[in-house]
PDB file of C-alpha atoms in Angstrom:
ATOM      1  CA  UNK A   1      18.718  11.131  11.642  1.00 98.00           C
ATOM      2  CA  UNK A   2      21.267   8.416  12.074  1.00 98.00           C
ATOM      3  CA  UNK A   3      19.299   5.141  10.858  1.00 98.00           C
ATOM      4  CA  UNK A   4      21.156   2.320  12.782  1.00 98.00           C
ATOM      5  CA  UNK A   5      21.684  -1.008  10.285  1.00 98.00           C
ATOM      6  CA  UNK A   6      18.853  -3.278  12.276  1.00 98.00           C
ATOM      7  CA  UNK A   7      16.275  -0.675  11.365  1.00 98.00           C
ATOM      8  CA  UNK A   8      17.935   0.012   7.554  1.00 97.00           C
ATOM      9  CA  UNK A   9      17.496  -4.191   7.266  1.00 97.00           C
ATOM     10  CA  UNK A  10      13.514  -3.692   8.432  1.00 97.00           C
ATOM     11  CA  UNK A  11      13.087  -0.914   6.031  1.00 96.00           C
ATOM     12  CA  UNK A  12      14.764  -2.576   3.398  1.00 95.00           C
ATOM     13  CA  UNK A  13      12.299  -5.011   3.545  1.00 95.00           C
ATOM     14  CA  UNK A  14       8.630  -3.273   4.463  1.00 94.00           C
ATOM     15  CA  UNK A  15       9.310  -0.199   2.259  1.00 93.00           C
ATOM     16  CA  UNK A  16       8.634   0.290  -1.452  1.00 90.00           C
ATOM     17  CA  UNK A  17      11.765   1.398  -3.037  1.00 88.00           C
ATOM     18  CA  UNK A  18      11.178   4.967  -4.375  1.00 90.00           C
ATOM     19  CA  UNK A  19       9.052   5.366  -1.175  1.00 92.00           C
ATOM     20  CA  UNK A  20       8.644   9.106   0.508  1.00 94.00           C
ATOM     21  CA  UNK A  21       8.495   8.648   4.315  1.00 96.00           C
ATOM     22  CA  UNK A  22       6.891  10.719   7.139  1.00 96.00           C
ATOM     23  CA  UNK A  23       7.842  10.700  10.260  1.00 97.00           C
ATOM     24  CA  UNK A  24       4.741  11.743  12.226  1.00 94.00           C
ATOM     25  CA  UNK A  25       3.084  11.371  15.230  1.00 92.00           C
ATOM     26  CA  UNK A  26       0.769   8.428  16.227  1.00 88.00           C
ATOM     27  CA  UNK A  27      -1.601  10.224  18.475  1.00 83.00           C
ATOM     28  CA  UNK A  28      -4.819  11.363  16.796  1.00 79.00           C
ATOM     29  CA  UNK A  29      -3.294  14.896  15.688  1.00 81.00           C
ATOM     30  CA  UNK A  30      -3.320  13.998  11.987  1.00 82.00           C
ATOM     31  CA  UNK A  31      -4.888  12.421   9.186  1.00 82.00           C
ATOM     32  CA  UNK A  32      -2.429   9.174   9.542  1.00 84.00           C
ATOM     33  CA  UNK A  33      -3.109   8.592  12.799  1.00 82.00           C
ATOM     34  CA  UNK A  34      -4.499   5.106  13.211  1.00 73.00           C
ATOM     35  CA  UNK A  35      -5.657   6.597  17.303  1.00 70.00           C
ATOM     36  CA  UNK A  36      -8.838   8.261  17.115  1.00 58.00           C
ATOM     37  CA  UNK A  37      -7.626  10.324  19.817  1.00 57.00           C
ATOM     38  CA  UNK A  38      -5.569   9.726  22.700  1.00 52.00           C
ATOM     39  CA  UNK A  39      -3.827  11.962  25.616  1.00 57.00           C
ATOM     40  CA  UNK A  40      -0.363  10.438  24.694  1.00 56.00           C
ATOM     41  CA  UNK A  41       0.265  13.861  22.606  1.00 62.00           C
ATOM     42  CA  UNK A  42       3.671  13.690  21.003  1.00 60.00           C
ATOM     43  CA  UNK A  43       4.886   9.998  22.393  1.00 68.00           C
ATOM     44  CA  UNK A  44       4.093   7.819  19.812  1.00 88.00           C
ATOM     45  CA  UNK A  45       5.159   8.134  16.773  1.00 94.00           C
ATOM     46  CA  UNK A  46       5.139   6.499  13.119  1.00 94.00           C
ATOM     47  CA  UNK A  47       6.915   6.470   9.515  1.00 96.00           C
ATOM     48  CA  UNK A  48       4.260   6.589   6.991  1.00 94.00           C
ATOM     49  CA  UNK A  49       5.546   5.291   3.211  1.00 93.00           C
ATOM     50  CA  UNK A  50       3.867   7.119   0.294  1.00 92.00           C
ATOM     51  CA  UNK A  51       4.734   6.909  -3.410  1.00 89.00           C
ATOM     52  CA  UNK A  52       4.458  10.863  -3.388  1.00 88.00           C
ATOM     53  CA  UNK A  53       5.227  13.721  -1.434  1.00 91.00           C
ATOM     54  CA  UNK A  54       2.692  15.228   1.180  1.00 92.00           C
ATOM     55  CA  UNK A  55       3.107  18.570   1.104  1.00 93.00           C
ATOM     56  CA  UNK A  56       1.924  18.985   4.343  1.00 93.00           C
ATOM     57  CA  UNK A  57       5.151  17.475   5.798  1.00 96.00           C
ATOM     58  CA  UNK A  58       7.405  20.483   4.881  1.00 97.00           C
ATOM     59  CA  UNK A  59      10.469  19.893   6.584  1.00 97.00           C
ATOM     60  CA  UNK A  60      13.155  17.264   5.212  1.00 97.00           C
ATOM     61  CA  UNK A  61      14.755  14.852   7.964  1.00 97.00           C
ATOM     62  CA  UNK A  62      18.781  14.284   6.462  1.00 96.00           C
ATOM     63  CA  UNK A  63      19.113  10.821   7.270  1.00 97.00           C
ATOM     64  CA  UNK A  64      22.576   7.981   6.466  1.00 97.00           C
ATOM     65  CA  UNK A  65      20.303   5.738   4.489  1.00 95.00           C
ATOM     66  CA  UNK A  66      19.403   7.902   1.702  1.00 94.00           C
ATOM     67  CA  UNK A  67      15.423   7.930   2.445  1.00 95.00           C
ATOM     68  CA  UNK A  68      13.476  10.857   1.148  1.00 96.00           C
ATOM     69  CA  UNK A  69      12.073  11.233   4.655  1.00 97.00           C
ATOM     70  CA  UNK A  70      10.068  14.168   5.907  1.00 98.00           C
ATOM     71  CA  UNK A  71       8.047  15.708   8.855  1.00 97.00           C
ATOM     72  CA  UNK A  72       5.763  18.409   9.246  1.00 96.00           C
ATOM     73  CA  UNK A  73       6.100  21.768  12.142  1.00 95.00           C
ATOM     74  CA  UNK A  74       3.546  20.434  14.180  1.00 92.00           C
ATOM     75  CA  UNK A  75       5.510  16.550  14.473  1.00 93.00           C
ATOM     76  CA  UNK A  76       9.233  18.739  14.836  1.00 94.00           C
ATOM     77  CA  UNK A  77       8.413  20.248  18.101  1.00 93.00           C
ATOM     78  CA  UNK A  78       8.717  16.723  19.519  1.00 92.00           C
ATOM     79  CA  UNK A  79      12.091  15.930  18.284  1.00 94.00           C
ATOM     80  CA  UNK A  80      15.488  16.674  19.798  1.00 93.00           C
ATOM     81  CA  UNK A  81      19.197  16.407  18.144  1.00 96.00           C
ATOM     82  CA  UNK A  82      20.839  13.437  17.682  1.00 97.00           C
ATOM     83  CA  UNK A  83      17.990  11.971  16.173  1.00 97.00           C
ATOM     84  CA  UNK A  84      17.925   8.169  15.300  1.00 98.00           C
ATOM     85  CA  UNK A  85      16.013   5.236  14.428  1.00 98.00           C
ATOM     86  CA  UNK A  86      17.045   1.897  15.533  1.00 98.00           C
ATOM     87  CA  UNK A  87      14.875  -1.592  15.933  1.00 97.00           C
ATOM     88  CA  UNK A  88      15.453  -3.370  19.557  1.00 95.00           C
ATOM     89  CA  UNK A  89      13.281  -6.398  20.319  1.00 94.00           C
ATOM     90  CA  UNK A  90      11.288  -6.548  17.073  1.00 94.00           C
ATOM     91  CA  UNK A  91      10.425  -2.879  17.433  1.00 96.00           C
ATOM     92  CA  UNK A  92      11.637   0.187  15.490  1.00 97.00           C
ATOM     93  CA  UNK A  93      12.652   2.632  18.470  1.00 97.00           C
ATOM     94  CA  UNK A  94      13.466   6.436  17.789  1.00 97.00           C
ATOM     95  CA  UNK A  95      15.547   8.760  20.108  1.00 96.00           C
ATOM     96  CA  UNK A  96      17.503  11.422  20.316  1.00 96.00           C
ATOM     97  CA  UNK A  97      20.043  13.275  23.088  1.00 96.00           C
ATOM     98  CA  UNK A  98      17.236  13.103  25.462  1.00 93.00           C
ATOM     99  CA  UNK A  99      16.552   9.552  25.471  1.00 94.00           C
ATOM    100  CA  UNK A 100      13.756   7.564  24.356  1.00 94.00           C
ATOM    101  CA  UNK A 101      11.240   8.885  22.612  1.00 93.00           C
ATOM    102  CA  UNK A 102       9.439   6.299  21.388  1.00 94.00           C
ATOM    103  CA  UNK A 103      10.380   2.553  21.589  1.00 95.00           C
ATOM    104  CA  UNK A 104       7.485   1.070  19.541  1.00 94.00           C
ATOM    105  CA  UNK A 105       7.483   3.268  16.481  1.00 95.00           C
ATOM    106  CA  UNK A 106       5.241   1.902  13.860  1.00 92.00           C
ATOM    107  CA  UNK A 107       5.045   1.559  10.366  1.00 94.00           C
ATOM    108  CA  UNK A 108       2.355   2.407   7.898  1.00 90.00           C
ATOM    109  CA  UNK A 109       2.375   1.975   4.093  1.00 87.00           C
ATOM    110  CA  UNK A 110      -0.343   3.535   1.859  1.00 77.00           C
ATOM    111  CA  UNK A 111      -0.738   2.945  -2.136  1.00 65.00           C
ATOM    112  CA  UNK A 112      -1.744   5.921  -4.365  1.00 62.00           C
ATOM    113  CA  UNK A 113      -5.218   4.711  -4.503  1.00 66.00           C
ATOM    114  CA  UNK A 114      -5.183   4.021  -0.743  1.00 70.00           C
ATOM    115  CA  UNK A 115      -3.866   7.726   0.200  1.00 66.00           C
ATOM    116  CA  UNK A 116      -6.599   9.615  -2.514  1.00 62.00           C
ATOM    117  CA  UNK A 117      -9.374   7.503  -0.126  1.00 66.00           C
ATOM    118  CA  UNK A 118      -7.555   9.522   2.892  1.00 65.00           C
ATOM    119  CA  UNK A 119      -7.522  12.371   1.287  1.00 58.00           C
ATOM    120  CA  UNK A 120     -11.062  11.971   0.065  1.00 52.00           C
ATOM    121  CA  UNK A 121     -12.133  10.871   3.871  1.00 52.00           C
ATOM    122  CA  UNK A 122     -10.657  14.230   4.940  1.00 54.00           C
ATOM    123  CA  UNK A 123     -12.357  16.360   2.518  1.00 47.00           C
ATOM    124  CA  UNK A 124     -15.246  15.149   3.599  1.00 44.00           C
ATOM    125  CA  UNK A 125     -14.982  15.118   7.188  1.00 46.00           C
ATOM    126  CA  UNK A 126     -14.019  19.384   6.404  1.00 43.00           C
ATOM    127  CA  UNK A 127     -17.217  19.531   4.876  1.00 40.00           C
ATOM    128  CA  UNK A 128     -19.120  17.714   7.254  1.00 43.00           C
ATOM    129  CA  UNK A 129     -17.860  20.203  10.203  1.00 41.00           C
ATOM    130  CA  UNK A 130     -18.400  23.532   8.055  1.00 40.00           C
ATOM    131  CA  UNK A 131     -22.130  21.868   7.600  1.00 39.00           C
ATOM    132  CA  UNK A 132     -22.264  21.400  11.018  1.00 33.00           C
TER     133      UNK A 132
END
């Protein structure tokens, strides 16, 4: 993924140094969705800072600013070659050969305490549905 400077400047300043990112999508699919649910299935999208790895997210993005970025199978399918990441009109935008593919690409940063309460929150809701 080519990260153009505008968005490098942005993440400079929102993201942790150290930080892992995801790149994942925004749509309800996952447990960092902030949609509950949503029929826009693999058009929005969203870089989620940790301060460790998910293991979930498998596949490492190579990207020019040196960001331990990753996405998982189910978030690749969406994305083309000539990924990048730029930000146009206060917006972090993400494309690739095809065009656009999302221009409002949002950013989400979770502490370790704040990503064991996901995790937690997850567990449970697996446990609620086996109850069920």
């Amino acid at each position: 993924m080519k990260i153009k400077d505008a968005a490098k400047d942005y993440l400079a300043e929102n993201v942790a140094a150290g930080s892992v990112l995801l790149l994942t999508t925004d749509d309800g699919s996952n447990r960092y969705s902030t949609i509950g649910g949503s029929c826009a299935i693999g058009d929005k999208f969203q870089l989620v800072a940790l301060t460790e790895k998910d293991p979930a997210y498998e596949i490492p993005v190579d990207n020019n600013a040196g960001y331990q970025l990753w996405t998982s199978q189910t978030d690749a399918i969406y994305l083309g070659n000539g990924l990048s990441l730029d930000r146009v009109h206060n917006q972090l935008a993400l494309r690739d050969d095809s065009g656009i593919i999302d221009s409002a690409v949002g950013l989400i940063t979770y502490t370790a305490e704040e990503k064991s309460k996901l995790d937690l929150k997850k567990e449970m809701q697996t446990l609620g549905t086996r109850i069920c």
